[in-house]
mmCIF file with all atom_site columns, C-alpha atoms in Angstrom:
data_model
loop_
_atom_site.group_PDB
_atom_site.id
_atom_site.type_symbol
_atom_site.label_atom_id
_atom_site.label_alt_id
_atom_site.label_comp_id
_atom_site.label_asym_id
_atom_site.label_entity_id
_atom_site.label_seq_id
_atom_site.pdbx_PDB_ins_code
_atom_site.Cartn_x
_atom_site.Cartn_y
_atom_site.Cartn_z
_atom_site.occupancy
_atom_site.B_iso_or_equiv
_atom_site.pdbx_formal_charge
_atom_site.auth_seq_id
_atom_site.auth_comp_id
_atom_site.auth_asym_id
_atom_site.auth_atom_id
_atom_site.pdbx_PDB_model_num
ATOM 1  C CA . MET A 1 1  ? 118.926 166.212 124.415 1.00 94.00 ? 182 MET A CA 1
ATOM 2  C CA . ILE A 1 2  ? 120.028 162.824 123.157 1.00 95.00 ? 183 ILE A CA 1
ATOM 3  C CA . ALA A 1 3  ? 122.714 162.544 120.467 1.00 95.00 ? 184 ALA A CA 1
ATOM 4  C CA . ILE A 1 4  ? 122.916 159.637 118.068 1.00 95.00 ? 185 ILE A CA 1
ATOM 5  C CA . THR A 1 5  ? 126.210 159.196 116.245 1.00 91.00 ? 186 THR A CA 1
ATOM 6  C CA . GLY A 1 6  ? 126.197 157.394 112.937 1.00 89.00 ? 187 GLY A CA 1
ATOM 7  C CA . ALA A 1 7  ? 122.629 158.600 112.557 1.00 91.00 ? 188 ALA A CA 1
ATOM 8  C CA . THR A 1 8  ? 122.471 158.030 108.798 1.00 92.00 ? 189 THR A CA 1
ATOM 9  C CA . GLY A 1 9  ? 123.677 154.443 109.084 1.00 89.00 ? 190 GLY A CA 1
ATOM 10 C CA . GLN A 1 10 ? 121.600 151.318 109.562 1.00 88.00 ? 191 GLN A CA 1
ATOM 11 C CA . LEU A 1 11 ? 122.015 151.122 113.343 1.00 88.00 ? 192 LEU A CA 1
ATOM 12 C CA . GLY A 1 12 ? 121.510 154.874 113.757 1.00 90.00 ? 193 GLY A CA 1
ATOM 13 C CA . HIS A 1 13 ? 118.307 154.665 111.729 1.00 90.00 ? 194 HIS A CA 1
ATOM 14 C CA . TYR A 1 14 ? 116.901 151.973 114.016 1.00 91.00 ? 195 TYR A CA 1
ATOM 15 C CA . VAL A 1 15 ? 117.947 153.824 117.171 1.00 92.00 ? 196 VAL A CA 1
ATOM 16 C CA . ILE A 1 16 ? 116.288 157.042 116.016 1.00 94.00 ? 197 ILE A CA 1
ATOM 17 C CA . GLU A 1 17 ? 113.160 155.202 114.881 1.00 94.00 ? 198 GLU A CA 1
ATOM 18 C CA . SER A 1 18 ? 112.869 153.617 118.328 1.00 93.00 ? 199 SER A CA 1
ATOM 19 C CA . LEU A 1 19 ? 113.624 156.846 120.208 1.00 94.00 ? 200 LEU A CA 1
ATOM 20 C CA . MET A 1 20 ? 110.940 158.750 118.334 1.00 94.00 ? 201 MET A CA 1
ATOM 21 C CA . LYS A 1 21 ? 108.318 156.491 119.902 1.00 96.00 ? 202 LYS A CA 1
ATOM 22 C CA . THR A 1 22 ? 109.032 158.041 123.307 1.00 96.00 ? 203 THR A CA 1
ATOM 23 C CA . VAL A 1 23 ? 111.118 161.187 122.749 1.00 95.00 ? 204 VAL A CA 1
ATOM 24 C CA . PRO A 1 24 ? 110.099 164.273 120.749 1.00 97.00 ? 205 PRO A CA 1
ATOM 25 C CA . ALA A 1 25 ? 112.163 164.847 117.600 1.00 97.00 ? 206 ALA A CA 1
ATOM 26 C CA . SER A 1 26 ? 113.180 168.234 119.006 1.00 96.00 ? 207 SER A CA 1
ATOM 27 C CA . GLN A 1 27 ? 115.132 166.394 121.729 1.00 96.00 ? 208 GLN A CA 1
ATOM 28 C CA . ILE A 1 28 ? 117.147 164.243 119.291 1.00 97.00 ? 209 ILE A CA 1
ATOM 29 C CA . VAL A 1 29 ? 120.458 165.340 117.763 1.00 97.00 ? 210 VAL A CA 1
ATOM 30 C CA . ALA A 1 30 ? 121.746 163.358 114.796 1.00 96.00 ? 211 ALA A CA 1
ATOM 31 C CA . ILE A 1 31 ? 125.550 163.446 114.567 1.00 95.00 ? 212 ILE A CA 1
ATOM 32 C CA . VAL A 1 32 ? 126.574 162.797 110.963 1.00 94.00 ? 213 VAL A CA 1
ATOM 33 C CA . ARG A 1 33 ? 129.653 163.079 108.765 1.00 92.00 ? 214 ARG A CA 1
ATOM 34 C CA . ASN A 1 34 ? 127.653 164.107 105.693 1.00 94.00 ? 215 ASN A CA 1
ATOM 35 C CA . PRO A 1 35 ? 124.649 166.359 106.396 1.00 94.00 ? 216 PRO A CA 1
ATOM 36 C CA . ALA A 1 36 ? 123.412 165.940 102.805 1.00 95.00 ? 217 ALA A CA 1
ATOM 37 C CA . LYS A 1 37 ? 122.546 162.330 103.687 1.00 95.00 ? 218 LYS A CA 1
ATOM 38 C CA . ALA A 1 38 ? 120.468 163.486 106.662 1.00 96.00 ? 219 ALA A CA 1
ATOM 39 C CA . GLN A 1 39 ? 117.752 165.470 104.893 1.00 96.00 ? 220 GLN A CA 1
ATOM 40 C CA . ALA A 1 40 ? 115.077 162.964 105.933 1.00 96.00 ? 221 ALA A CA 1
ATOM 41 C CA . LEU A 1 41 ? 116.068 163.437 109.582 1.00 97.00 ? 222 LEU A CA 1
ATOM 42 C CA . THR A 1 42 ? 115.833 167.216 109.278 1.00 97.00 ? 223 THR A CA 1
ATOM 43 C CA . ALA A 1 43 ? 112.400 166.834 107.680 1.00 97.00 ? 224 ALA A CA 1
ATOM 44 C CA . GLN A 1 44 ? 111.276 164.911 110.787 1.00 96.00 ? 225 GLN A CA 1
ATOM 45 C CA . GLY A 1 45 ? 112.321 167.795 113.052 1.00 97.00 ? 226 GLY A CA 1
ATOM 46 C CA . ILE A 1 46 ? 115.569 166.227 114.239 1.00 97.00 ? 227 ILE A CA 1
ATOM 47 C CA . THR A 1 47 ? 118.556 168.529 114.694 1.00 97.00 ? 228 THR A CA 1
ATOM 48 C CA . VAL A 1 48 ? 121.447 167.459 112.463 1.00 98.00 ? 229 VAL A CA 1
ATOM 49 C CA . ARG A 1 49 ? 125.022 168.364 113.391 1.00 97.00 ? 230 ARG A CA 1
ATOM 50 C CA . GLN A 1 50 ? 128.141 167.530 111.432 1.00 95.00 ? 231 GLN A CA 1
ATOM 51 C CA . ALA A 1 51 ? 131.089 165.884 113.178 1.00 93.00 ? 232 ALA A CA 1
ATOM 52 C CA . ASP A 1 52 ? 133.632 163.107 112.835 1.00 88.00 ? 233 ASP A CA 1
ATOM 53 C CA . TYR A 1 53 ? 135.405 161.072 115.515 1.00 84.00 ? 234 TYR A CA 1
ATOM 54 C CA . GLY A 1 54 ? 138.701 162.252 114.001 1.00 86.00 ? 235 GLY A CA 1
ATOM 55 C CA . ASP A 1 55 ? 137.875 165.936 114.580 1.00 89.00 ? 236 ASP A CA 1
ATOM 56 C CA . GLU A 1 56 ? 137.784 166.635 118.303 1.00 89.00 ? 237 GLU A CA 1
ATOM 57 C CA . ALA A 1 57 ? 136.743 170.284 117.921 1.00 92.00 ? 238 ALA A CA 1
ATOM 58 C CA . ALA A 1 58 ? 133.819 169.441 115.625 1.00 92.00 ? 239 ALA A CA 1
ATOM 59 C CA . LEU A 1 59 ? 132.701 166.609 117.899 1.00 90.00 ? 240 LEU A CA 1
ATOM 60 C CA . THR A 1 60 ? 132.887 168.826 120.984 1.00 92.00 ? 241 THR A CA 1
ATOM 61 C CA . SER A 1 61 ? 130.824 171.487 119.222 1.00 94.00 ? 242 SER A CA 1
ATOM 62 C CA . ALA A 1 62 ? 128.262 168.967 117.937 1.00 95.00 ? 243 ALA A CA 1
ATOM 63 C CA . LEU A 1 63 ? 127.720 167.614 121.439 1.00 93.00 ? 244 LEU A CA 1
ATOM 64 C CA . GLN A 1 64 ? 126.953 170.984 123.047 1.00 95.00 ? 245 GLN A CA 1
ATOM 65 C CA . GLY A 1 65 ? 123.772 170.727 125.123 1.00 95.00 ? 246 GLY A CA 1
ATOM 66 C CA . VAL A 1 66 ? 123.637 166.939 124.838 1.00 95.00 ? 247 VAL A CA 1
ATOM 67 C CA . GLU A 1 67 ? 122.920 164.994 128.027 1.00 92.00 ? 248 GLU A CA 1
ATOM 68 C CA . LYS A 1 68 ? 122.983 161.438 126.638 1.00 92.00 ? 249 LYS A CA 1
ATOM 69 C CA . THR A 1 69 ? 124.487 159.784 123.597 1.00 88.00 ? 250 THR A CA 1
ATOM 70 C CA . THR A 1 70 ? 124.801 156.519 121.740 1.00 83.00 ? 251 THR A CA 1
ATOM 71 C CA . ALA A 1 71 ? 127.856 155.735 119.667 1.00 72.00 ? 252 ALA A CA 1
ATOM 72 C CA . ASP A 1 72 ? 128.411 153.410 116.741 1.00 63.00 ? 253 ASP A CA 1
ATOM 73 C CA . LEU A 1 73 ? 132.189 152.927 116.764 1.00 58.00 ? 254 LEU A CA 1
ATOM 74 C CA . PHE A 1 74 ? 132.608 149.899 114.549 1.00 56.00 ? 255 PHE A CA 1
ATOM 75 C CA . GLN A 1 75 ? 133.335 149.729 110.838 1.00 55.00 ? 256 GLN A CA 1
ATOM 76 C CA . ARG A 1 76 ? 132.298 146.819 108.656 1.00 53.00 ? 257 ARG A CA 1
ATOM 77 C CA . SER A 1 77 ? 135.899 146.085 107.673 1.00 54.00 ? 258 SER A CA 1
ATOM 78 C CA . GLY A 1 78 ? 137.256 146.222 111.206 1.00 53.00 ? 259 GLY A CA 1
ATOM 79 C CA . SER A 1 79 ? 137.025 148.006 114.488 1.00 49.00 ? 260 SER A CA 1
ATOM 80 C CA . THR A 1 80 ? 138.280 151.513 115.200 1.00 52.00 ? 261 THR A CA 1
ATOM 81 C CA . CYS A 1 81 ? 138.549 150.442 118.829 1.00 51.00 ? 262 CYS A CA 1
ATOM 82 C CA . PRO A 1 82 ? 141.540 148.155 119.545 1.00 51.00 ? 263 PRO A CA 1
ATOM 83 C CA . ALA A 1 83 ? 139.779 146.611 122.558 1.00 47.00 ? 264 ALA A CA 1
ATOM 84 C CA . ALA A 1 84 ? 136.983 145.373 120.306 1.00 45.00 ? 265 ALA A CA 1
ATOM 85 C CA . SER A 1 85 ? 139.289 143.693 117.797 1.00 42.00 ? 266 SER A CA 1
#
């Protein structure tokens, strides 16, 4: 399975849209902070799991069974990654 973090954001939307051209929805896991915003993904057959980078246990659980992932680590107002600042 392939996990996409930030799946309800702009970048996540484009990544999922592109992936669905070659990967079945059943193989995509959308990692989101707010599952209520991911109803359209669920309707497409994508598994939605709730997690946040600040919650290690939730993130570990959400990534169970995942073989590959993409990560959107940057905020509009600044980076959460000091190396990217």
